[in-house]
Coordinates of C-alpha atoms in Angstrom, one line a residue:
M1 CA -14.6 -3.4 1.0
K2 CA -14.5 -5.3 -2.0
Q3 CA -15.6 -9.3 -1.4
I4 CA -12.7 -11.1 -0.2
R5 CA -12.0 -14.6 -0.7
I6 CA -9.8 -17.3 1.5
G7 CA -9.8 -20.3 -0.2
D8 CA -13.7 -21.6 -0.1
V9 CA -14.8 -19.1 2.1
T10 CA -15.9 -15.3 1.4
I11 CA -16.2 -12.2 3.6
D12 CA -18.2 -9.2 2.9
A13 CA -18.4 -6.1 5.4
V14 CA -21.9 -4.8 6.1
I15 CA -21.4 -1.1 7.5
E16 CA -23.7 0.7 9.9
R17 CA -21.8 3.8 10.3
E18 CA -18.2 5.4 8.9
G19 CA -16.7 8.5 8.7
P20 CA -14.5 11.0 11.0
W21 CA -15.3 10.0 14.8
R22 CA -13.0 10.6 17.6
R23 CA -9.7 12.6 18.3
P24 CA -7.0 10.5 18.9
Q25 CA -5.6 12.6 21.7
D26 CA -9.2 11.8 23.6
F27 CA -9.1 8.2 22.8
F28 CA -5.5 6.8 23.6
P29 CA -4.1 8.2 27.0
A30 CA -0.7 7.6 25.9
Y31 CA -1.1 9.9 22.8
D32 CA 1.9 11.6 21.9
D33 CA 1.3 14.3 19.2
A34 CA 4.7 14.3 17.7
V35 CA 4.8 10.4 17.6
F36 CA 1.3 10.4 16.0
K37 CA 2.2 12.6 13.4
H38 CA 5.5 11.0 12.5
H39 CA 3.3 7.7 11.7
L40 CA 0.7 9.9 9.8
K41 CA 3.0 10.7 6.9
T42 CA 3.2 6.6 6.0
M43 CA -0.6 5.8 6.9
E44 CA -3.0 5.0 4.5
P45 CA -4.8 8.4 3.5
E46 CA -8.5 6.9 4.7
V47 CA -7.6 6.4 8.3
F48 CA -7.5 10.0 9.5
D49 CA -9.4 13.4 8.5
A50 CA -7.2 15.9 8.9
A51 CA -9.7 18.7 8.3
S52 CA -11.5 17.7 11.4
G53 CA -8.6 16.3 13.5
L54 CA -10.6 13.0 13.7
M55 CA -9.7 9.3 13.3
V56 CA -12.0 7.6 10.6
I57 CA -13.9 5.2 12.3
T58 CA -16.1 2.3 10.8
Y59 CA -18.9 0.3 12.8
Q60 CA -19.4 -3.0 10.5
T61 CA -19.9 -6.5 10.5
F62 CA -18.4 -9.2 8.7
V63 CA -20.4 -11.7 6.8
V64 CA -18.7 -14.7 6.3
R65 CA -19.9 -17.6 3.9
T66 CA -18.3 -20.9 4.1
P67 CA -19.3 -23.9 1.8
R68 CA -21.3 -25.0 5.3
N69 CA -22.7 -21.9 7.1
T70 CA -23.6 -18.1 6.9
I71 CA -21.8 -16.4 9.8
L72 CA -22.0 -12.9 11.2
V73 CA -19.0 -11.7 13.2
D74 CA -20.2 -8.8 15.5
T75 CA -23.3 -7.0 15.0
C76 CA -22.7 -3.0 15.5
T77 CA -25.2 -1.1 17.8
G78 CA -28.8 -2.4 16.4
E79 CA -31.9 -0.2 16.2
N80 CA -34.3 1.0 18.9
K81 CA -31.6 0.6 21.6
D82 CA -32.2 4.3 22.6
H83 CA -28.2 4.6 23.0
P84 CA -26.4 7.5 24.8
P85 CA -24.1 9.6 22.8
P86 CA -21.8 8.8 21.1
F87 CA -23.7 5.8 19.9
D88 CA -27.0 7.9 19.2
F89 CA -26.1 8.1 15.6
P90 CA -28.6 7.8 12.8
G91 CA -29.0 5.8 9.9
K92 CA -29.2 2.2 11.2
E93 CA -31.3 1.2 8.3
R94 CA -28.0 1.3 6.0
W95 CA -27.1 -1.9 8.2
R96 CA -29.9 -3.9 7.3
S97 CA -30.1 -2.8 3.5
E98 CA -26.4 -4.0 3.1
L99 CA -26.9 -7.2 4.4
F100 CA -30.2 -8.1 2.3
A101 CA -28.2 -6.5 -0.5
L102 CA -25.8 -9.6 -0.4
G103 CA -28.5 -11.8 -0.8
V104 CA -28.4 -12.5 3.2
T105 CA -31.8 -12.6 5.4
F106 CA -31.8 -13.0 8.8
E107 CA -33.3 -16.3 8.7
Q108 CA -30.3 -17.6 6.7
I109 CA -27.9 -16.6 9.4
D110 CA -26.8 -19.8 10.9
Y111 CA -24.3 -18.4 13.5
V112 CA -23.6 -15.2 15.2
F113 CA -19.7 -14.8 16.8
C114 CA -19.5 -12.0 18.9
T115 CA -15.7 -11.2 19.6
H116 CA -16.8 -9.1 23.0
L117 CA -19.9 -8.1 24.5
H118 CA -19.7 -4.2 24.2
I119 CA -22.6 -2.1 22.8
D120 CA -21.1 -1.7 19.2
H121 CA -20.7 -5.3 18.6
T122 CA -23.7 -7.1 19.9
G123 CA -26.8 -4.5 18.8
W124 CA -28.3 -6.4 16.1
N125 CA -28.4 -9.5 18.2
T126 CA -31.8 -8.7 19.1
T127 CA -34.7 -7.0 18.1
L128 CA -37.7 -5.3 19.4
R129 CA -41.0 -7.4 19.0
D130 CA -44.1 -6.5 20.8
G131 CA -42.1 -4.7 23.5
R132 CA -39.4 -7.5 24.1
W133 CA -36.2 -8.1 22.9
V134 CA -35.8 -11.1 20.9
P135 CA -32.9 -13.0 18.6
T136 CA -32.9 -11.0 15.6
F137 CA -31.6 -14.4 13.8
P138 CA -34.2 -17.2 14.6
N139 CA -32.2 -19.8 13.2
A140 CA -28.6 -18.9 14.6
K141 CA -26.5 -20.0 17.2
Y142 CA -24.7 -17.1 19.1
I143 CA -21.0 -17.5 20.2
F144 CA -20.4 -16.1 23.3
H145 CA -17.1 -16.7 25.2
K146 CA -18.5 -18.0 28.6
R147 CA -16.2 -16.2 30.6
E148 CA -16.8 -12.7 29.0
Y149 CA -20.5 -13.4 29.4
A150 CA -20.2 -14.3 33.1
A151 CA -18.1 -11.1 33.6
W152 CA -20.6 -8.6 32.3
E153 CA -23.5 -10.8 34.0
E154 CA -21.7 -9.8 37.1
E155 CA -21.4 -6.4 35.8
Y156 CA -25.2 -6.1 35.2
A157 CA -25.9 -7.5 38.5
K158 CA -24.1 -4.9 40.1
G159 CA -25.7 -2.2 37.8
S160 CA -22.4 -1.1 35.9
N161 CA -22.7 -2.2 32.6
P162 CA -22.5 1.1 30.7
P163 CA -23.5 2.5 28.6
G164 CA -27.2 1.6 29.0
K165 CA -28.4 -1.9 29.5
V166 CA -26.4 -4.0 26.8
F167 CA -26.3 -7.3 28.7
R168 CA -30.1 -7.0 29.5
D169 CA -31.0 -6.1 25.8
N170 CA -28.5 -7.6 23.5
C171 CA -27.1 -10.8 25.5
L172 CA -29.6 -12.2 28.1
P173 CA -32.2 -12.8 25.5
I174 CA -30.2 -14.8 23.4
V175 CA -29.5 -17.0 26.5
E176 CA -33.1 -17.1 27.6
A177 CA -34.2 -17.9 23.8
G178 CA -32.1 -21.2 24.1
Q179 CA -29.7 -19.7 21.3
A180 CA -26.6 -19.2 23.0
L181 CA -23.3 -21.2 23.0
L182 CA -20.9 -20.3 25.7
A183 CA -17.6 -21.1 24.4
D184 CA -14.0 -21.8 25.7
D185 CA -11.0 -20.1 24.4
D186 CA -10.1 -23.2 22.3
Y187 CA -13.5 -22.9 20.7
A188 CA -13.8 -24.5 17.1
L189 CA -16.9 -24.6 15.0
D190 CA -15.2 -26.7 12.7
D191 CA -11.8 -26.9 10.6
L192 CA -12.5 -23.4 8.9
I193 CA -13.8 -21.0 11.9
T194 CA -11.9 -21.1 15.3
L195 CA -11.2 -18.7 18.2
S196 CA -8.3 -17.1 19.5
P197 CA -8.1 -15.5 23.2
T198 CA -6.9 -11.8 23.0
P199 CA -8.2 -10.6 26.2
G200 CA -7.6 -6.7 27.4
H201 CA -10.2 -4.5 25.5
S202 CA -12.8 -6.7 27.3
P203 CA -12.4 -9.4 30.0
C204 CA -12.5 -12.3 27.4
H205 CA -12.1 -10.6 24.0
C206 CA -11.3 -13.2 21.3
C207 CA -10.6 -13.0 17.5
V208 CA -12.4 -15.0 14.8
N209 CA -10.2 -17.3 12.7
I210 CA -11.0 -18.3 9.3
F211 CA -9.0 -20.9 7.7
S212 CA -9.4 -22.2 4.0
R213 CA -7.1 -24.1 1.6
G214 CA -3.9 -22.7 3.4
Q215 CA -5.0 -19.1 3.5
R216 CA -6.2 -17.5 6.8
A217 CA -8.0 -14.3 7.8
V218 CA -8.7 -13.0 11.3
V219 CA -11.5 -10.8 12.5
A220 CA -9.8 -8.8 15.1
G221 CA -12.6 -7.1 16.6
D222 CA -11.4 -4.4 19.0
L223 CA -8.0 -5.9 19.4
M224 CA -7.1 -2.3 17.7
H225 CA -9.7 0.5 17.0
H226 CA -7.2 2.2 14.7
V227 CA -3.8 1.7 12.7
I228 CA -1.9 3.9 15.1
Q229 CA -2.2 0.8 17.6
C230 CA -0.5 -1.5 15.0
R231 CA 2.6 1.1 14.8
E232 CA 2.4 1.7 18.7
P233 CA 1.0 -1.3 20.1
D234 CA 1.0 0.3 23.6
W235 CA -1.3 2.8 23.3
S236 CA -4.3 1.0 24.5
A237 CA -7.8 2.7 24.2
R238 CA -9.4 4.7 27.0
P239 CA -12.4 2.1 27.1
D240 CA -10.0 -0.9 27.7
W241 CA -11.0 -3.1 30.6
D242 CA -7.4 -3.8 31.3
P243 CA -5.1 -1.6 28.8
K244 CA -1.9 -3.5 30.1
Q245 CA -3.2 -7.0 28.9
S246 CA -4.6 -5.2 25.8
A247 CA -1.1 -4.1 24.9
V248 CA 0.0 -7.6 25.5
S249 CA -2.5 -9.4 23.6
R250 CA -1.5 -7.1 20.5
R251 CA 1.8 -7.8 20.6
K252 CA 1.4 -11.3 21.0
F253 CA -1.0 -11.4 18.0
F254 CA 1.2 -8.9 15.9
A255 CA 4.4 -11.6 16.6
E256 CA 2.0 -14.3 15.3
V257 CA 0.8 -13.1 12.0
A258 CA 3.5 -10.8 10.9
D259 CA 4.7 -11.8 7.6
T260 CA 2.6 -14.7 7.4
G261 CA 0.0 -13.3 4.7
T262 CA -2.4 -13.3 7.4
L263 CA -5.5 -11.1 6.4
V264 CA -6.2 -8.7 9.5
L265 CA -9.7 -7.5 9.6
P266 CA -10.3 -5.1 12.8
V267 CA -14.1 -4.1 13.3
H268 CA -13.4 -0.4 13.2
F269 CA -11.0 0.1 10.5
P270 CA -12.2 2.5 7.5
R271 CA -12.6 0.6 4.0
P272 CA -11.2 -1.4 3.0
S273 CA -11.4 -2.8 6.5
G274 CA -8.0 -4.5 7.1
G275 CA -4.8 -6.0 5.0
R276 CA -1.8 -7.9 5.5
G277 CA 1.1 -6.9 8.0
E278 CA 4.6 -7.1 8.4
G279 CA 6.5 -6.7 11.5
A280 CA 8.3 -3.1 11.9
G281 CA 11.1 -3.4 14.0
A282 CA 12.4 -3.3 17.6
R283 CA 9.1 -1.4 18.8
G284 CA 7.0 -4.6 18.2
G285 CA 4.6 -2.7 16.0
F286 CA 3.4 -3.8 12.7
R287 CA 2.6 -2.2 9.2
V288 CA -0.6 -3.1 7.5
Q289 CA -0.5 -3.2 3.7
A290 CA -4.4 -2.4 2.9
A291 CA -6.4 -5.0 1.1
R292 CA -7.7 -3.1 -2.0
N293 CA -8.2 -6.1 -4.1

């Protein structure tokens, strides 16, 4: 993704992993082959690898630089976490290298926003040091939705926070270090950065809004994993916490941003990573025009 400017704010993508990844029929319980092939004809070519039959899925962090702060939104899977398949892919050094190539060091991060607390959105939150997980970004405040945190704290206490020990390794050390800010639905960092609740994929998934000089971008986390969910909002992903609520959140979001010029940046869309959308008729869908410039 080329750097994007929203008024006085710049947005860059730091990629951990990209390429063909999952079969849509495995990932979406509502998958219909004829419907998918119908939409595929008018989708951007980079979203599906026909040779392998796999969706192209990217794991990335968005680096948001405002006149006041340097912010990360979601932190991929991290390193030294011994993740089980399919999150055991190699090449984690890429993420660090791309961040540093932007001229950003760990010490320069002011805030880390997590749209939700899943394995592939919290990994670089912490670093293994002397056998302990500690915050990777020593000067940052980490923004977690308070009810999202509470839900995963409860799941962890029951021993049911798969895969692995995501809460223990990626989230709890942030709170113990005093660097967490547990936020409500209406949290606003300032007039440039706010949250919007979009629950369903996780208990209290949220989007991160970026406003500047009359323009808006939204880092949409896992509100949608693939562009097919824009065309078919009811195709909730298999990992969703509440599939029905996930679909409701997508429809509400699309209705709000369609035809407004809002730049939508889902974390798992391949480069150019997102675009601006328009309404797509009675089915409640959403067509994304890729942001190539």
